[in-house]
Amino acid sequence: MINIAIAEDNNIALNTLKEKLSAFPDIILKHTAKNGKEAIENIETSSEIDILLMDIEMPEMNGIDATEKIKKQYPQVKIVMITIYDDDDYIFNAIKAGADSYILKDTKAEKIYETITDTLNGGSVMSPSIAIKALQLLKNAAHIKYFSKQDVPLLSDRETEILEQLSKGHTNKNIAENLFISPFTVKRHIENIYKKLQAQNRIELIEKARREGLI
């Protein structure tokens, strides 16, 4: 038997996922949560969870932050990100947080089941479109061009604060809340940071910032 938990704040998405999993008699749903905080609490009160299916954008605590906390405290719990998001930042942050697999919500039931079993056996599964983007991110990271010492760009104090938040895997929304500024302001600062560091994606941005001692 495989004991699973689900973290998903959308009732329609949750019921759809539960219906897909009901086709497999060896899957036992132990807990559901509406946010990352509840997901952590469920794991704290139950030692039976083998794998957690985690949404990303949820209120109170998002799936990426929850994944990072769970992996630090309960590394034996496997985590599959199951989301509608396939952009570079989410992929990078999920992998950085420790997610074992990453699939999209429109994945067919049989493939979700296969992802669960493969992940429990030590594999790392990604939807095809996610895998392509992840490989591209890694290729780009391998060819990062760094600045010479005299050409390292200067960041404002606010840009440095936002860069540090980005390096911790926070979303734009989280950064806005943490720094008490608007999401639009965060977006504008991030655009400036990308230009100054001449970065194409978040992996390159963070790697350059660390290499140049900016964070």
GROMACS .gro file of C-alpha atoms in nm:
model
  215
    1MET     CA    1   0.000   0.000   0.000
    2ILE     CA    2   0.111   0.357  -0.074
    3ASN     CA    3   0.010   0.624   0.176
    4ILE     CA    4  -0.023   0.964   0.015
    5ALA     CA    5  -0.119   1.318   0.112
    6ILE     CA    6  -0.234   1.601  -0.113
    7ALA     CA    7  -0.184   1.975  -0.074
    8GLU     CA    8  -0.424   2.161  -0.305
    9ASP     CA    9  -0.636   2.469  -0.233
   10ASN     CA   10  -0.865   2.438  -0.536
   11ASN     CA   11  -1.157   2.205  -0.462
   12ILE     CA   12  -1.218   2.119  -0.828
   13ALA     CA   13  -0.851   2.032  -0.883
   14LEU     CA   14  -0.846   1.834  -0.557
   15ASN     CA   15  -1.155   1.631  -0.647
   16THR     CA   16  -1.021   1.566  -0.997
   17LEU     CA   17  -0.694   1.436  -0.857
   18LYS     CA   18  -0.873   1.221  -0.598
   19GLU     CA   19  -1.090   1.074  -0.873
   20LYS     CA   20  -0.784   0.990  -1.083
   21LEU     CA   21  -0.614   0.819  -0.790
   22SER     CA   22  -0.926   0.622  -0.693
   23ALA     CA   23  -0.861   0.391  -0.989
   24PHE     CA   24  -0.562   0.241  -0.807
   25PRO     CA   25  -0.651   0.022  -0.506
   26ASP     CA   26  -0.302   0.035  -0.354
   27ILE     CA   27  -0.322   0.415  -0.316
   28ILE     CA   28  -0.447   0.526   0.026
   29LEU     CA   29  -0.522   0.895   0.072
   30LYS     CA   30  -0.433   0.981   0.432
   31HIS     CA   31  -0.459   1.360   0.437
   32THR     CA   32  -0.552   1.663   0.231
   33ALA     CA   33  -0.441   2.020   0.296
   34LYS     CA   34  -0.544   2.361   0.163
   35ASN     CA   35  -0.198   2.515   0.198
   36GLY     CA   36   0.164   2.434   0.272
   37LYS     CA   37   0.127   2.501   0.644
   38GLU     CA   38  -0.150   2.242   0.675
   39ALA     CA   39   0.055   1.995   0.472
   40ILE     CA   40   0.343   2.027   0.718
   41GLU     CA   41   0.107   1.986   1.014
   42ASN     CA   42  -0.038   1.670   0.858
   43ILE     CA   43   0.307   1.518   0.823
   44GLU     CA   44   0.398   1.616   1.179
   45THR     CA   45   0.096   1.426   1.312
   46SER     CA   46   0.135   1.122   1.087
   47SER     CA   47   0.443   0.910   1.030
   48GLU     CA   48   0.266   0.707   0.763
   49ILE     CA   49   0.297   0.943   0.467
   50ASP     CA   50   0.508   0.798   0.186
   51ILE     CA   51   0.453   1.067  -0.073
   52LEU     CA   52   0.300   1.414  -0.091
   53LEU     CA   53   0.141   1.558  -0.404
   54MET     CA   54   0.201   1.932  -0.375
   55ASP     CA   55   0.044   2.226  -0.556
   56ILE     CA   56   0.258   2.541  -0.586
   57GLU     CA   57   0.041   2.851  -0.552
   58MET     CA   58  -0.155   2.821  -0.227
   59PRO     CA   59  -0.253   3.074   0.041
   60GLU     CA   60  -0.065   3.118   0.370
   61MET     CA   61   0.231   2.905   0.257
   62ASN     CA   62   0.306   2.808  -0.102
   63GLY     CA   63   0.415   2.463  -0.212
   64ILE     CA   64   0.777   2.555  -0.275
   65ASP     CA   65   0.831   2.695   0.075
   66ALA     CA   66   0.651   2.395   0.224
   67THR     CA   67   0.863   2.154   0.021
   68GLU     CA   68   1.183   2.311   0.150
   69LYS     CA   69   1.067   2.287   0.512
   70ILE     CA   70   0.943   1.930   0.478
   71LYS     CA   71   1.261   1.810   0.310
   72LYS     CA   72   1.471   1.955   0.592
   73GLN     CA   73   1.264   1.793   0.867
   74TYR     CA   74   1.130   1.481   0.695
   75PRO     CA   75   1.368   1.392   0.410
   76GLN     CA   76   1.215   1.046   0.379
   77VAL     CA   77   0.888   1.192   0.250
   78LYS     CA   78   0.884   1.205  -0.129
   79ILE     CA   79   0.731   1.515  -0.286
   80VAL     CA   80   0.576   1.542  -0.631
   81MET     CA   81   0.492   1.893  -0.747
   82ILE     CA   82   0.167   1.874  -0.943
   83THR     CA   83   0.080   2.211  -1.087
   84ILE     CA   84  -0.037   2.416  -1.384
   85TYR     CA   85   0.290   2.611  -1.392
   86ASP     CA   86   0.568   2.517  -1.634
   87ASP     CA   87   0.775   2.836  -1.642
   88ASP     CA   88   1.145   2.845  -1.564
   89ASP     CA   89   1.124   3.013  -1.224
   90TYR     CA   90   0.879   2.761  -1.078
   91ILE     CA   91   1.078   2.465  -1.211
   92PHE     CA   92   1.405   2.603  -1.076
   93ASN     CA   93   1.262   2.691  -0.735
   94ALA     CA   94   1.085   2.356  -0.696
   95ILE     CA   95   1.401   2.160  -0.778
   96LYS     CA   96   1.606   2.387  -0.552
   97ALA     CA   97   1.357   2.330  -0.267
   98GLY     CA   98   1.403   1.953  -0.298
   99ALA     CA   99   1.103   1.834  -0.500
  100ASP     CA  100   1.155   1.477  -0.621
  101SER     CA  101   0.931   1.500  -0.928
  102TYR     CA  102   0.739   1.769  -1.118
  103ILE     CA  103   0.431   1.704  -1.331
  104LEU     CA  104   0.141   1.906  -1.469
  105LYS     CA  105  -0.217   1.881  -1.348
  106ASP     CA  106  -0.346   1.764  -1.686
  107THR     CA  107  -0.135   1.447  -1.657
  108LYS     CA  108  -0.340   1.131  -1.715
  109ALA     CA  109  -0.424   0.905  -1.421
  110GLU     CA  110  -0.196   0.621  -1.531
  111LYS     CA  111   0.100   0.858  -1.563
  112ILE     CA  112   0.034   1.010  -1.220
  113TYR     CA  113   0.035   0.661  -1.072
  114GLU     CA  114   0.355   0.577  -1.259
  115THR     CA  115   0.511   0.900  -1.129
  116ILE     CA  116   0.419   0.807  -0.771
  117THR     CA  117   0.567   0.457  -0.793
  118ASP     CA  118   0.880   0.567  -0.980
  119THR     CA  119   0.942   0.848  -0.731
  120LEU     CA  120   0.903   0.611  -0.436
  121ASN     CA  121   1.163   0.387  -0.599
  122GLY     CA  122   1.413   0.670  -0.612
  123GLY     CA  123   1.334   0.811  -0.954
  124SER     CA  124   1.272   1.168  -1.058
  125VAL     CA  125   0.986   1.215  -1.301
  126MET     CA  126   0.899   1.524  -1.503
  127SER     CA  127   0.630   1.597  -1.759
  128PRO     CA  128   0.792   1.615  -2.106
  129SER     CA  129   0.761   1.993  -2.136
  130ILE     CA  130   0.907   2.035  -1.786
  131ALA     CA  131   1.199   1.802  -1.860
  132ILE     CA  132   1.291   1.999  -2.172
  133LYS     CA  133   1.292   2.327  -1.981
  134ALA     CA  134   1.487   2.178  -1.689
  135LEU     CA  135   1.756   2.050  -1.926
  136GLN     CA  136   1.775   2.388  -2.095
  137LEU     CA  137   1.816   2.558  -1.757
  138LEU     CA  138   2.105   2.325  -1.675
  139LYS     CA  139   2.268   2.384  -2.014
  140ASN     CA  140   2.242   2.759  -1.969
  141ALA     CA  141   2.390   2.736  -1.621
  142ALA     CA  142   2.691   2.549  -1.760
  143HIS     CA  143   2.771   2.836  -1.996
  144ILE     CA  144   2.731   3.131  -1.763
  145LYS     CA  145   2.965   3.418  -1.844
  146TYR     CA  146   3.086   3.599  -1.534
  147PHE     CA  147   3.197   3.960  -1.496
  148SER     CA  148   3.554   4.070  -1.446
  149LYS     CA  149   3.616   4.218  -1.100
  150GLN     CA  150   3.604   4.577  -1.220
  151ASP     CA  151   3.279   4.522  -1.410
  152VAL     CA  152   3.065   4.372  -1.133
  153PRO     CA  153   2.738   4.571  -1.143
  154LEU     CA  154   2.623   4.776  -0.846
  155LEU     CA  155   2.282   4.694  -0.705
  156SER     CA  156   2.071   4.922  -0.490
  157ASP     CA  157   1.991   4.815  -0.134
  158ARG     CA  158   1.637   4.726  -0.240
  159GLU     CA  159   1.760   4.524  -0.538
  160THR     CA  160   1.996   4.335  -0.308
  161GLU     CA  161   1.710   4.259  -0.069
  162ILE     CA  162   1.499   4.127  -0.353
  163LEU     CA  163   1.788   3.925  -0.494
  164GLU     CA  164   1.837   3.759  -0.155
  165GLN     CA  165   1.466   3.674  -0.146
  166LEU     CA  166   1.488   3.527  -0.496
  167SER     CA  167   1.783   3.311  -0.392
  168LYS     CA  168   1.566   3.160  -0.118
  169GLY     CA  169   1.307   3.053  -0.373
  170HIS     CA  170   1.038   3.308  -0.288
  171THR     CA  171   0.779   3.401  -0.549
  172ASN     CA  172   0.720   3.762  -0.650
  173LYS     CA  173   0.405   3.764  -0.438
  174ASN     CA  174   0.594   3.640  -0.131
  175ILE     CA  175   0.868   3.897  -0.182
  176ALA     CA  176   0.612   4.177  -0.200
  177GLU     CA  177   0.456   4.059   0.126
  178ASN     CA  178   0.791   4.013   0.301
  179LEU     CA  179   0.923   4.356   0.202
  180PHE     CA  180   0.589   4.540   0.229
  181ILE     CA  181   0.595   4.664  -0.129
  182SER     CA  182   0.365   4.606  -0.426
  183PRO     CA  183   0.405   4.309  -0.664
  184PHE     CA  184   0.447   4.561  -0.947
  185THR     CA  185   0.744   4.719  -0.766
  186VAL     CA  186   0.897   4.376  -0.712
  187LYS     CA  187   0.855   4.292  -1.081
  188ARG     CA  188   1.018   4.620  -1.185
  189HIS     CA  189   1.317   4.564  -0.954
  190ILE     CA  190   1.361   4.207  -1.077
  191GLU     CA  191   1.364   4.326  -1.438
  192ASN     CA  192   1.639   4.574  -1.346
  193ILE     CA  193   1.839   4.303  -1.167
  194TYR     CA  194   1.819   4.075  -1.472
  195LYS     CA  195   1.944   4.358  -1.694
  196LYS     CA  196   2.230   4.452  -1.462
  197LEU     CA  197   2.350   4.093  -1.423
  198GLN     CA  198   2.283   4.011  -1.789
  199ALA     CA  199   2.100   3.695  -1.688
  200GLN     CA  200   1.853   3.497  -1.899
  201ASN     CA  201   1.687   3.290  -1.627
  202ARG     CA  202   1.678   3.251  -1.250
  203ILE     CA  203   1.946   2.982  -1.230
  204GLU     CA  204   2.189   3.207  -1.415
  205LEU     CA  205   2.084   3.507  -1.206
  206ILE     CA  206   2.144   3.335  -0.871
  207GLU     CA  207   2.468   3.168  -0.982
  208LYS     CA  208   2.608   3.500  -1.104
  209ALA     CA  209   2.501   3.682  -0.789
  210ARG     CA  210   2.669   3.424  -0.566
  211ARG     CA  211   2.984   3.411  -0.776
  212GLU     CA  212   3.015   3.789  -0.769
  213GLY     CA  213   2.951   3.810  -0.395
  214LEU     CA  214   2.627   4.004  -0.432
  215ILE     CA  215   2.441   3.767  -0.198
   0.00000   0.00000   0.00000
